Coordinates of N, CA and C and ligand atoms in Angstrom, one line a residue:
M1 N 64.6 -246.9 -73.8 CA 63.9 -247.3 -72.6 C 63.1 -245.8 -72.5
E2 N 64.2 -245.1 -72.3 CA 63.5 -243.5 -71.7 C 62.5 -242.9 -72.9
Y3 N 63.1 -243.3 -74.1 CA 62.3 -242.7 -75.6 C 61.0 -242.8 -75.7
C4 N 61.0 -244.7 -75.6 CA 59.9 -245.3 -75.6 C 59.0 -244.7 -74.7
N5 N 59.3 -244.3 -73.1 CA 58.4 -244.2 -72.7 C 57.9 -242.4 -73.1
F6 N 58.7 -241.6 -73.3 CA 58.5 -240.3 -73.6 C 57.7 -240.6 -74.7
V7 N 57.7 -241.6 -75.8 CA 56.3 -241.7 -77.0 C 55.5 -242.0 -76.6
E8 N 55.2 -242.8 -75.8 CA 54.0 -243.1 -75.3 C 53.3 -242.4 -74.5
T9 N 53.8 -241.8 -73.8 CA 53.1 -240.2 -72.8 C 52.7 -239.6 -73.7
K10 N 53.4 -239.4 -74.8 CA 52.7 -238.3 -75.9 C 51.6 -238.7 -76.7
I11 N 51.4 -240.2 -77.0 CA 50.0 -240.8 -77.5 C 49.4 -240.6 -76.6
H12 N 49.4 -240.9 -75.2 CA 48.5 -241.0 -74.4 C 47.9 -239.6 -74.3
K13 N 48.8 -238.5 -74.1 CA 48.0 -237.0 -74.1 C 47.0 -236.9 -75.3
M14 N 47.2 -237.8 -76.2 CA 46.4 -237.2 -77.3 C 45.1 -238.3 -77.3
S15 N 45.2 -239.0 -76.7 CA 43.9 -239.6 -76.7 C 43.0 -239.7 -75.4
I16 N 41.7 -239.2 -75.9 CA 40.6 -238.9 -75.0 C 40.3 -240.0 -74.2
A17 N 39.8 -241.1 -74.3 CA 39.6 -242.1 -73.7 C 40.8 -242.2 -72.4
N18 N 42.3 -241.8 -72.8 CA 43.1 -242.2 -71.8 C 42.9 -240.9 -70.9
N19 N 42.8 -239.8 -71.4 CA 42.2 -238.6 -70.4 C 41.6 -238.9 -69.1
I20 N 40.2 -239.5 -69.9 CA 39.2 -239.7 -68.9 C 39.4 -240.8 -68.0
E21 N 40.6 -241.6 -68.5 CA 40.7 -242.6 -67.4 C 41.9 -242.1 -66.2
K22 N 42.5 -241.4 -67.2 CA 43.2 -240.4 -65.8 C 42.7 -239.8 -65.1
I23 N 41.4 -238.8 -65.2 CA 41.0 -238.3 -64.5 C 40.2 -239.0 -63.6
Q24 N 39.6 -240.0 -63.7 CA 38.4 -240.9 -63.5 C 39.6 -241.2 -62.1
N25 N 40.7 -241.7 -62.5 CA 41.5 -242.7 -61.5 C 41.8 -241.8 -60.2
T26 N 41.6 -240.1 -60.4 CA 42.4 -239.5 -59.0 C 41.2 -238.9 -58.7
L27 N 39.8 -239.4 -59.1 CA 38.4 -238.6 -58.4 C 37.8 -239.8 -57.2
P28 N 37.5 -238.9 -56.2 CA 36.8 -239.8 -55.1 C 35.5 -240.3 -55.5
S29 N 35.4 -241.6 -55.0 CA 34.2 -242.1 -55.8 C 32.9 -241.5 -55.7
A30 N 32.8 -240.8 -55.0 CA 31.6 -239.7 -55.0 C 31.6 -238.9 -55.7
T31 N 32.4 -238.2 -56.5 CA 32.8 -237.2 -57.2 C 32.4 -237.7 -58.7
T32 N 31.4 -236.9 -59.6 CA 31.1 -237.2 -60.6 C 31.9 -236.0 -61.9
L33 N 32.0 -236.7 -63.2 CA 32.5 -236.1 -64.0 C 31.9 -235.7 -65.3
V34 N 31.7 -234.6 -65.3 CA 30.7 -234.1 -66.5 C 32.2 -234.0 -67.2
A35 N 31.9 -234.5 -68.6 CA 32.5 -234.4 -69.6 C 32.2 -232.9 -70.5
V36 N 32.9 -231.8 -70.8 CA 32.4 -230.8 -71.4 C 32.9 -230.9 -72.9
S37 N 32.2 -231.0 -73.8 CA 32.4 -231.2 -75.2 C 32.4 -230.3 -76.1
K38 N 31.5 -229.0 -75.3 CA 31.3 -227.7 -76.3 C 32.5 -227.6 -77.2
T39 N 31.8 -227.0 -78.5 CA 32.6 -227.1 -79.7 C 33.3 -227.9 -80.3
K40 N 33.4 -229.4 -79.6 CA 34.1 -230.6 -80.2 C 33.0 -231.3 -81.1
P41 N 33.5 -232.2 -81.9 CA 33.0 -233.0 -82.6 C 32.4 -234.1 -82.1
N42 N 31.4 -234.7 -83.0 CA 30.6 -235.7 -82.4 C 31.5 -236.9 -82.0
S43 N 32.7 -237.2 -83.2 CA 33.5 -238.1 -83.2 C 34.3 -238.0 -81.6
D44 N 34.5 -237.0 -81.3 CA 35.3 -237.0 -79.9 C 34.3 -237.4 -78.8
I45 N 32.9 -237.2 -78.7 CA 32.4 -237.5 -78.2 C 31.9 -239.0 -77.8
I46 N 31.9 -239.9 -79.2 CA 31.5 -241.2 -79.4 C 32.8 -241.9 -78.8
E47 N 33.8 -241.3 -78.9 CA 35.3 -241.7 -78.6 C 35.1 -242.0 -76.9
A48 N 34.8 -240.8 -76.1 CA 34.6 -240.4 -74.8 C 33.7 -241.4 -74.4
F49 N 32.4 -241.6 -75.0 CA 31.5 -242.5 -74.8 C 31.8 -243.9 -74.8
N50 N 32.7 -244.3 -75.7 CA 33.2 -245.7 -75.8 C 33.9 -246.1 -74.9
A51 N 34.6 -244.7 -74.1 CA 35.2 -245.0 -73.0 C 34.8 -245.4 -71.5
G52 N 33.3 -245.2 -71.9 CA 32.6 -245.5 -70.4 C 32.0 -244.0 -70.3
Q53 N 32.3 -243.1 -70.7 CA 31.6 -241.6 -70.1 C 30.2 -241.5 -70.4
I54 N 29.2 -241.3 -69.5 CA 27.9 -241.1 -70.2 C 27.6 -239.7 -69.7
I55 N 27.8 -239.0 -69.3 CA 27.7 -237.5 -68.8 C 28.5 -236.5 -69.8
F56 N 27.7 -235.9 -70.5 CA 28.3 -234.8 -71.0 C 27.5 -233.2 -70.7
G57 N 28.6 -232.6 -70.9 CA 28.1 -231.0 -70.9 C 28.3 -230.2 -71.9
E58 N 27.2 -229.2 -72.4 CA 27.1 -228.4 -73.1 C 26.7 -226.8 -73.0
N59 N 27.1 -225.9 -73.2 CA 26.5 -224.8 -73.0 C 26.1 -223.7 -74.0
K60 N 25.8 -224.3 -75.2 CA 25.0 -223.6 -76.1 C 23.7 -224.8 -76.5
V61 N 22.5 -224.2 -76.6 CA 21.1 -224.7 -76.7 C 21.0 -225.2 -78.1
Q62 N 21.4 -224.9 -78.9 CA 21.5 -225.7 -80.2 C 22.8 -226.4 -80.3
D63 N 23.7 -226.3 -80.1 CA 24.7 -227.5 -79.8 C 24.3 -228.5 -79.5
L64 N 23.7 -228.2 -78.3 CA 23.5 -229.3 -77.1 C 22.3 -230.1 -77.8
V65 N 21.3 -229.6 -78.4 CA 20.1 -230.8 -79.2 C 20.6 -230.8 -80.4
A66 N 21.3 -230.5 -81.4 CA 21.9 -231.0 -82.4 C 22.6 -232.3 -81.7
K67 N 23.5 -232.4 -81.1 CA 24.1 -233.5 -80.6 C 23.4 -234.5 -79.8
Y68 N 22.6 -234.1 -79.5 CA 21.3 -235.1 -78.5 C 20.6 -235.8 -79.8
E69 N 20.4 -235.3 -80.8 CA 19.5 -235.9 -81.6 C 20.3 -237.0 -82.6
V70 N 21.7 -236.8 -82.8 CA 22.2 -237.7 -83.3 C 23.2 -238.9 -82.7
L71 N 23.3 -238.7 -81.3 CA 24.5 -239.4 -80.6 C 23.4 -240.2 -79.7
P72 N 24.1 -241.4 -78.9 CA 23.6 -242.6 -78.3 C 22.5 -241.7 -77.4
K73 N 21.1 -242.6 -77.3 CA 20.7 -242.1 -76.3 C 20.7 -242.2 -74.8
E74 N 21.9 -243.1 -74.7 CA 22.1 -243.0 -73.3 C 22.9 -242.3 -72.4
I75 N 23.2 -241.1 -73.4 CA 23.7 -240.2 -72.6 C 23.0 -239.1 -72.0
E76 N 23.4 -238.7 -71.0 CA 22.7 -238.0 -70.3 C 23.7 -236.5 -70.2
W77 N 22.5 -235.6 -71.1 CA 22.8 -234.2 -71.6 C 22.8 -233.3 -70.3
H78 N 23.8 -232.5 -69.6 CA 24.1 -231.5 -68.6 C 23.9 -230.0 -69.6
F79 N 23.5 -229.1 -69.2 CA 23.2 -227.9 -69.6 C 24.2 -227.0 -68.9
I80 N 25.2 -226.6 -69.4 CA 26.1 -225.6 -68.2 C 26.1 -224.6 -68.8
G81 N 25.8 -223.9 -69.6 CA 25.9 -222.5 -69.9 C 24.7 -221.7 -69.6
H82 N 24.7 -220.1 -69.8 CA 23.8 -219.4 -69.2 C 22.4 -219.3 -70.4
L83 N 21.4 -219.7 -69.6 CA 20.1 -220.3 -70.1 C 19.3 -219.2 -70.4
Q84 N 18.5 -218.8 -71.7 CA 17.6 -218.0 -72.0 C 16.2 -218.5 -71.9
S85 N 15.3 -217.7 -71.2 CA 13.9 -218.4 -71.2 C 13.6 -218.8 -72.5
N86 N 13.2 -218.2 -73.1 CA 13.0 -218.6 -74.6 C 13.5 -220.0 -75.5
K87 N 14.5 -220.7 -74.8 CA 15.1 -221.7 -75.4 C 15.1 -223.0 -74.6
I88 N 14.3 -222.6 -73.3 CA 14.1 -223.7 -72.4 C 13.3 -224.8 -73.2
K89 N 12.5 -224.6 -74.3 CA 11.8 -225.7 -74.5 C 12.4 -226.8 -75.3
Y90 N 13.6 -226.3 -76.1 CA 14.5 -226.8 -76.8 C 14.9 -227.9 -75.8
L91 N 15.5 -227.6 -74.7 CA 16.1 -229.0 -73.6 C 15.2 -229.4 -73.0
A92 N 13.9 -228.9 -72.7 CA 13.1 -229.5 -71.8 C 13.0 -231.3 -71.9
P93 N 12.4 -231.2 -73.3 CA 12.2 -232.8 -73.5 C 13.4 -234.1 -72.5
F94 N 14.6 -233.4 -72.7 CA 15.4 -234.7 -72.5 C 16.5 -234.2 -71.6
V95 N 17.2 -232.9 -71.4 CA 18.0 -232.4 -70.2 C 18.0 -233.1 -68.8
S96 N 19.1 -233.3 -68.5 CA 19.1 -234.5 -67.6 C 19.4 -233.3 -66.0
L97 N 20.2 -232.4 -66.6 CA 20.5 -231.7 -65.3 C 20.9 -229.9 -66.0
I98 N 20.5 -228.9 -65.4 CA 20.7 -227.8 -65.5 C 21.5 -227.1 -64.9
H99 N 22.8 -226.6 -65.0 CA 24.0 -226.1 -63.9 C 23.6 -224.8 -63.5
G100 N 23.1 -223.9 -64.6 CA 23.5 -222.4 -64.0 C 22.2 -221.9 -63.7
V101 N 21.3 -222.4 -62.9 CA 20.2 -221.3 -62.8 C 20.5 -220.4 -62.0
D102 N 19.9 -219.1 -62.4 CA 20.0 -217.9 -61.7 C 19.4 -216.7 -61.4
S103 N 17.9 -217.3 -61.7 CA 17.0 -216.6 -61.3 C 15.8 -217.1 -60.9
Y104 N 14.6 -216.5 -60.3 CA 13.6 -217.3 -60.1 C 12.6 -217.3 -60.8
K105 N 12.6 -216.5 -61.9 CA 12.2 -216.3 -63.0 C 12.2 -217.3 -64.1
L106 N 13.5 -217.8 -64.0 CA 14.1 -219.0 -64.8 C 13.7 -220.3 -64.5
L107 N 13.7 -220.3 -63.1 CA 13.1 -221.7 -62.6 C 11.7 -221.7 -62.8
K108 N 10.4 -220.6 -62.8 CA 9.4 -220.9 -63.1 C 9.4 -221.1 -64.7
A109 N 10.2 -220.6 -65.4 CA 10.1 -220.9 -66.8 C 10.6 -222.3 -67.1
I110 N 11.4 -223.1 -66.7 CA 11.7 -224.2 -66.4 C 10.7 -225.4 -65.9
N111 N 10.3 -224.7 -64.8 CA 9.1 -225.6 -64.7 C 7.8 -225.9 -65.5
K112 N 7.5 -224.8 -65.9 CA 6.7 -224.6 -67.0 C 6.7 -225.9 -68.1
E113 N 7.8 -225.6 -68.7 CA 8.1 -226.5 -69.8 C 8.1 -227.6 -69.7
A114 N 8.9 -228.0 -68.0 CA 9.0 -229.5 -67.7 C 7.3 -230.1 -67.2
L115 N 6.5 -229.4 -66.6 CA 5.2 -229.3 -67.1 C 4.7 -230.3 -68.3
K116 N 4.7 -229.1 -69.2 CA 4.8 -229.6 -70.8 C 5.0 -230.7 -71.2
N117 N 6.3 -231.2 -71.0 CA 6.8 -232.7 -71.3 C 6.5 -233.7 -70.2
N118 N 5.5 -233.6 -69.1 CA 5.3 -234.1 -68.1 C 6.9 -234.8 -67.5
R119 N 7.6 -234.1 -67.2 CA 8.8 -234.3 -66.7 C 9.3 -233.9 -65.3
T120 N 10.2 -234.0 -64.7 CA 10.7 -233.1 -63.3 C 12.0 -233.0 -64.0
I121 N 12.4 -231.7 -64.0 CA 13.9 -231.1 -64.3 C 14.8 -231.0 -63.1
N122 N 15.8 -231.4 -63.4 CA 16.7 -231.5 -62.2 C 17.6 -229.9 -62.3
C123 N 17.8 -229.3 -61.8 CA 18.3 -227.8 -61.7 C 19.2 -227.5 -60.5
L124 N 20.6 -227.1 -60.4 CA 21.3 -226.6 -59.7 C 21.1 -225.0 -59.7
L125 N 21.4 -224.3 -58.8 CA 21.3 -222.8 -58.3 C 22.6 -222.4 -58.9
Q126 N 22.8 -221.4 -59.6 CA 24.1 -220.8 -59.5 C 24.6 -220.0 -58.7
V127 N 25.8 -220.3 -57.7 CA 26.2 -219.0 -57.0 C 27.2 -218.2 -57.6
H128 N 26.9 -216.5 -57.4 CA 28.3 -216.1 -57.8 C 29.2 -216.2 -56.4
I129 N 30.0 -216.9 -56.7 CA 31.6 -216.6 -56.0 C 32.7 -216.2 -56.4
A130 N 32.7 -215.5 -57.6 CA 34.1 -214.9 -58.2 C 34.1 -213.6 -57.6
E131 N 35.5 -213.3 -57.8 CA 35.5 -211.7 -57.7 C 35.0 -211.0 -58.8
E132 N 35.6 -211.4 -60.0 CA 35.0 -210.5 -61.3 C 33.3 -210.7 -61.0
D133 N 32.7 -209.4 -61.9 CA 31.2 -209.3 -62.0 C 30.8 -209.6 -63.1
T134 N 31.7 -210.3 -64.0 CA 31.2 -210.9 -65.1 C 30.4 -211.9 -64.8
K135 N 31.0 -213.1 -64.2 CA 29.9 -214.1 -63.6 C 28.6 -213.8 -63.4
F136 N 28.1 -215.0 -64.0 CA 26.6 -215.1 -63.5 C 26.2 -215.5 -62.2
G137 N 25.1 -215.5 -61.8 CA 24.7 -216.5 -60.6 C 24.0 -215.2 -59.5
F138 N 23.5 -216.1 -58.4 CA 22.8 -215.4 -57.3 C 23.5 -215.2 -56.1
S139 N 23.4 -214.4 -55.4 CA 24.2 -213.9 -54.5 C 23.4 -214.9 -53.3
V140 N 24.2 -215.3 -52.2 CA 24.3 -215.9 -51.0 C 22.7 -215.3 -50.7
N141 N 22.4 -214.2 -50.0 CA 21.4 -213.6 -50.0 C 20.4 -213.7 -50.7
E142 N 19.8 -213.8 -52.0 CA 19.2 -214.0 -53.1 C 18.5 -215.3 -53.0
I143 N 19.4 -216.5 -52.9 CA 18.9 -217.6 -52.7 C 18.1 -217.5 -51.2
T144 N 18.8 -217.3 -50.6 CA 18.4 -217.3 -49.0 C 16.8 -216.8 -48.8
E145 N 16.3 -215.3 -49.5 CA 15.6 -214.9 -49.8 C 14.4 -216.1 -50.5
L146 N 14.7 -216.3 -51.7 CA 14.1 -217.3 -52.0 C 13.6 -218.7 -51.7
L147 N 14.5 -219.1 -50.8 CA 14.4 -220.4 -50.0 C 13.3 -220.0 -49.0
E148 N 13.8 -218.5 -48.4 CA 12.6 -218.4 -47.3 C 11.2 -218.0 -47.6
S149 N 11.3 -217.5 -49.1 CA 9.6 -217.3 -49.3 C 8.9 -218.6 -49.7
G150 N 9.5 -219.5 -49.7 CA 8.7 -220.9 -49.7 C 8.4 -220.9 -51.7
N151 N 8.7 -219.8 -52.3 CA 8.0 -219.7 -53.6 C 8.6 -221.1 -54.6
I152 N 9.9 -221.8 -54.3 CA 10.3 -222.9 -54.8 C 9.3 -224.1 -54.7
N153 N 8.8 -224.1 -53.5 CA 8.1 -225.4 -53.0 C 6.6 -225.4 -54.1
E154 N 6.2 -224.3 -54.6 CA 5.3 -224.1 -55.7 C 5.5 -224.8 -57.2
L155 N 7.0 -224.9 -57.3 CA 7.5 -225.5 -58.7 C 7.5 -227.2 -58.9
S156 N 6.5 -227.6 -59.0 CA 6.4 -229.1 -58.8 C 7.1 -229.7 -59.6
N157 N 7.6 -229.4 -60.7 CA 8.3 -230.2 -61.7 C 9.8 -229.5 -62.0
I158 N 9.7 -229.0 -60.7 CA 11.5 -228.7 -60.7 C 12.2 -229.4 -59.4
K159 N 13.5 -229.8 -59.4 CA 14.1 -230.5 -58.5 C 15.4 -229.7 -58.5
I160 N 15.5 -229.2 -57.0 CA 16.8 -228.2 -56.7 C 18.3 -229.5 -55.9
C161 N 18.9 -229.8 -57.4 CA 19.7 -230.8 -56.8 C 21.0 -230.2 -55.8
G162 N 21.2 -229.3 -55.7 CA 22.0 -228.5 -55.4 C 22.8 -227.1 -55.9
L163 N 23.7 -226.9 -55.7 CA 24.7 -225.5 -56.2 C 25.8 -225.3 -57.1
M164 N 25.9 -224.7 -57.8 CA 27.0 -224.8 -58.7 C 27.8 -223.1 -59.0
G165 N 28.9 -223.4 -59.0 CA 30.0 -222.1 -58.7 C 31.2 -222.0 -59.9
M166 N 31.5 -220.9 -60.1 CA 32.6 -220.4 -61.2 C 33.6 -219.9 -60.3
A167 N 34.6 -220.3 -60.2 CA 36.3 -219.6 -59.1 C 36.4 -218.5 -60.0
T168 N 37.1 -217.6 -59.5 CA 37.7 -216.6 -60.6 C 38.5 -217.2 -61.2
N169 N 39.3 -216.6 -62.6 CA 39.8 -217.4 -63.6 C 41.4 -216.4 -63.2
T170 N 41.9 -217.1 -62.1 CA 43.3 -216.6 -61.4 C 44.4 -217.7 -61.0
K171 N 45.7 -217.3 -61.1 CA 46.8 -218.5 -60.8 C 46.6 -218.6 -59.2
D172 N 46.1 -217.6 -58.5 CA 46.0 -217.1 -57.2 C 45.0 -218.5 -56.4
E173 N 45.8 -219.6 -56.1 CA 45.3 -220.9 -55.4 C 44.4 -220.6 -54.4
L174 N 45.2 -219.7 -53.7 CA 44.4 -219.4 -52.8 C 42.9 -218.7 -52.1
Q175 N 42.9 -217.7 -53.5 CA 41.7 -217.0 -53.7 C 40.7 -218.1 -54.3
V176 N 41.0 -218.9 -55.2 CA 40.4 -219.9 -55.7 C 39.7 -221.2 -54.7
R177 N 40.6 -221.2 -54.1 CA 40.3 -222.3 -52.8 C 39.7 -221.8 -51.5
K178 N 39.5 -220.1 -51.6 CA 38.7 -219.5 -50.6 C 37.2 -219.5 -51.2
E179 N 37.0 -219.3 -52.7 CA 35.5 -219.7 -53.2 C 35.0 -220.8 -53.4
F180 N 35.7 -221.9 -53.4 CA 35.2 -223.0 -53.5 C 34.8 -223.5 -52.2
C181 N 35.6 -223.0 -51.0 CA 35.2 -223.3 -49.8 C 34.1 -222.5 -49.4
S182 N 34.0 -221.5 -49.9 CA 32.7 -220.5 -49.5 C 31.7 -221.1 -50.1
L183 N 31.3 -221.6 -51.3 CA 30.4 -222.5 -52.0 C 29.9 -223.6 -51.0
R184 N 31.1 -224.3 -50.7 CA 30.9 -225.5 -50.1 C 30.2 -225.5 -48.7
D185 N 30.6 -224.2 -48.0 CA 29.7 -223.8 -46.9 C 28.6 -222.9 -46.9
T186 N 28.5 -222.3 -47.7 CA 26.9 -222.1 -48.3 C 26.2 -223.3 -48.8
F187 N 26.6 -224.3 -49.3 CA 25.9 -225.5 -49.5 C 25.5 -226.2 -48.2
N188 N 26.5 -226.4 -47.0 CA 26.4 -226.9 -46.0 C 25.2 -226.3 -45.3
N189 N 25.2 -224.9 -45.3 CA 24.1 -223.9 -44.5 C 23.1 -224.0 -45.4
F190 N 22.6 -224.3 -46.3 CA 21.3 -224.3 -47.2 C 20.7 -225.6 -46.7
K191 N 21.7 -226.8 -46.9 CA 21.2 -228.1 -46.5 C 21.1 -228.3 -45.4
Q192 N 21.4 -227.8 -44.2 CA 21.1 -227.9 -42.7 C 19.8 -227.0 -42.7
T193 N 19.4 -226.1 -42.9 CA 18.2 -225.3 -42.9 C 17.1 -225.4 -43.7
Y194 N 17.5 -225.6 -45.2 CA 16.1 -225.7 -46.0 C 15.8 -227.1 -46.3
F195 N 17.0 -227.9 -46.8 CA 17.0 -229.3 -47.3 C 17.1 -230.7 -46.5
S196 N 17.3 -230.2 -45.2 CA 18.0 -231.3 -44.3 C 16.9 -232.8 -44.7
N197 N 15.7 -232.7 -45.2 CA 14.9 -233.8 -45.4 C 14.8 -234.0 -46.8
N198 N 15.7 -233.6 -47.5 CA 15.6 -233.5 -48.9 C 17.0 -234.5 -49.4
E199 N 16.7 -235.7 -50.2 CA 18.1 -236.3 -50.2 C 18.2 -235.8 -51.8
H200 N 17.4 -235.0 -52.5 CA 18.2 -234.7 -53.9 C 19.3 -233.6 -53.5
F201 N 19.0 -232.8 -52.8 CA 20.1 -231.4 -52.4 C 21.1 -232.0 -52.1
K202 N 22.2 -232.7 -53.0 CA 23.3 -233.0 -52.5 C 24.8 -232.8 -53.7
E203 N 24.3 -232.3 -54.6 CA 25.4 -231.4 -55.4 C 26.3 -230.5 -54.9
I204 N 27.5 -230.6 -55.1 CA 28.2 -228.9 -55.3 C 29.1 -229.2 -56.8
S205 N 28.4 -228.2 -57.6 CA 29.2 -228.4 -59.4 C 30.2 -227.3 -59.0
M206 N 31.5 -227.7 -58.8 CA 32.8 -226.6 -59.0 C 33.7 -227.6 -59.5
G207 N 34.8 -226.7 -60.2 CA 35.8 -227.0 -60.7 C 35.7 -227.5 -62.1
M208 N 37.2 -227.0 -62.9 CA 37.2 -227.3 -64.4 C 38.5 -227.7 -64.7
S209 N 39.1 -227.8 -65.7 CA 40.1 -228.4 -66.1 C 41.6 -227.4 -65.0
G210 N 41.2 -226.7 -65.0 CA 42.5 -226.1 -64.2 C 42.4 -225.9 -63.1
D211 N 41.2 -226.2 -62.1 CA 41.2 -226.5 -60.5 C 40.2 -227.3 -60.3
Y212 N 40.0 -228.2 -60.8 CA 39.3 -229.2 -60.5 C 39.8 -230.2 -59.2
Q213 N 41.1 -230.1 -59.2 CA 42.2 -230.6 -58.2 C 41.5 -230.0 -56.7
L214 N 41.7 -228.8 -56.9 CA 41.4 -227.5 -55.5 C 39.8 -227.6 -55.2
A215 N 39.0 -228.0 -56.4 CA 37.7 -228.3 -55.8 C 37.3 -229.3 -55.5
I216 N 37.8 -230.5 -55.5 CA 37.6 -231.5 -54.9 C 38.1 -231.6 -53.6
E217 N 39.1 -231.2 -53.3 CA 39.7 -230.6 -52.1 C 38.7 -230.1 -51.1
C218 N 37.8 -229.2 -51.7 CA 36.8 -228.5 -51.1 C 35.9 -228.8 -51.3
G219 N 35.6 -230.2 -51.5 CA 34.1 -230.8 -51.6 C 33.5 -231.1 -52.7
S220 N 34.0 -230.7 -53.7 CA 33.0 -230.8 -54.8 C 32.6 -232.0 -55.1
T221 N 31.3 -232.5 -55.7 CA 30.9 -233.6 -56.1 C 30.6 -233.6 -57.5
M222 N 31.0 -232.8 -58.4 CA 30.7 -232.7 -59.7 C 31.4 -231.7 -59.8
I223 N 32.3 -232.3 -61.1 CA 33.3 -231.4 -61.9 C 32.9 -231.6 -63.4
R224 N 33.2 -229.9 -63.8 CA 32.8 -229.9 -65.2 C 34.2 -230.0 -66.1
V225 N 34.7 -230.6 -66.7 CA 36.5 -231.1 -67.4 C 35.8 -230.9 -68.9
G226 N 36.6 -229.9 -69.4 CA 36.7 -229.9 -70.9 C 38.0 -230.3 -71.5
S227 N 39.0 -228.9 -71.6 CA 40.2 -229.1 -72.2 C 40.9 -230.1 -71.7
S228 N 41.0 -230.8 -70.4 CA 41.7 -231.6 -70.0 C 41.5 -233.4 -70.7
I229 N 40.4 -233.2 -71.2 CA 39.9 -234.3 -71.8 C 39.9 -234.2 -73.3
F230 N 39.3 -233.1 -74.0 CA 38.9 -232.9 -75.4 C 40.4 -232.1 -75.9
G231 N 41.2 -231.8 -75.1 CA 42.3 -230.8 -75.5 C 41.6 -229.2 -75.9
A232 N 42.7 -228.4 -76.0 CA 42.0 -227.0 -76.2 C 41.3 -226.8 -77.2
R233 N 40.6 -225.7 -76.9 CA 39.6 -225.4 -77.6 C 40.0 -224.4 -78.6
Ligands
PLP1 C1 33.4 -224.6 -70.6 C2 33.3 -224.8 -69.2 C3 33.8 -225.8 -68.4 C4 34.9 -226.6 -68.9 O1 36.0 -225.7 -69.1 P1 37.7 -226.4 -69.0 O2 38.5 -225.4 -68.7 O3 37.7 -226.7 -70.8 O4 37.7 -227.7 -68.5 C5 33.5 -226.0 -67.1 N1 32.4 -225.3 -66.8 C6 31.6 -224.3 -67.6 C7 30.5 -223.8 -67.2 C8 32.1 -223.9 -69.0 O5 31.6 -222.9 -69.5

């Protein structure tokens, strides 16, 4: 009996569908799972899709477009990487959410491409919450200035749906918790001050394979999970 259980556990570990189910079962109902499929083959994505996963995240424009073109059109594609202005045009026709917007210039460029495609593009503002300075993102002050300026209101084809952040890559849980909670507090402040009448501003995208449980405890509404679903890259 012991032995059978062991074998079964091992098999389950290798099943993408099972990994998704396991994660979904631990999520609060209001939390969205973004399956990060970067570097993974289309067959893996199909397996996840057949298990009911609709939202996938990629961090390279070229890969995202290639996958979009051949995979089921029901899939909602999120861009989670660092976006360059000259590549927005490839995503603009179909992307459903851009997680890592980190400058006003980029927002303006996204707005322009959205207009050309007669679409509104959903964006999250990336906030720099980690201690390392390698990670991209606005500082809280920069976003405050941007929102105070009112410039964002002129971008008719952009919807600011919330904030995104990445914690420091460390085993120090206290540190990670502190960073996630600071993003939640920042979100709450912005919501109250600038978006209280805006139903779209509601997402806090934080948490990856190694830290999503912590992120959920800190109020994440959207987790981006790759290796815990598809295996190591
Ligand atoms: C790769 C990636 C993830 C997923 O990372 P895992 O540790 O594999 O879950 C999440 N967010 C971003 C921005 C990523 O680039």
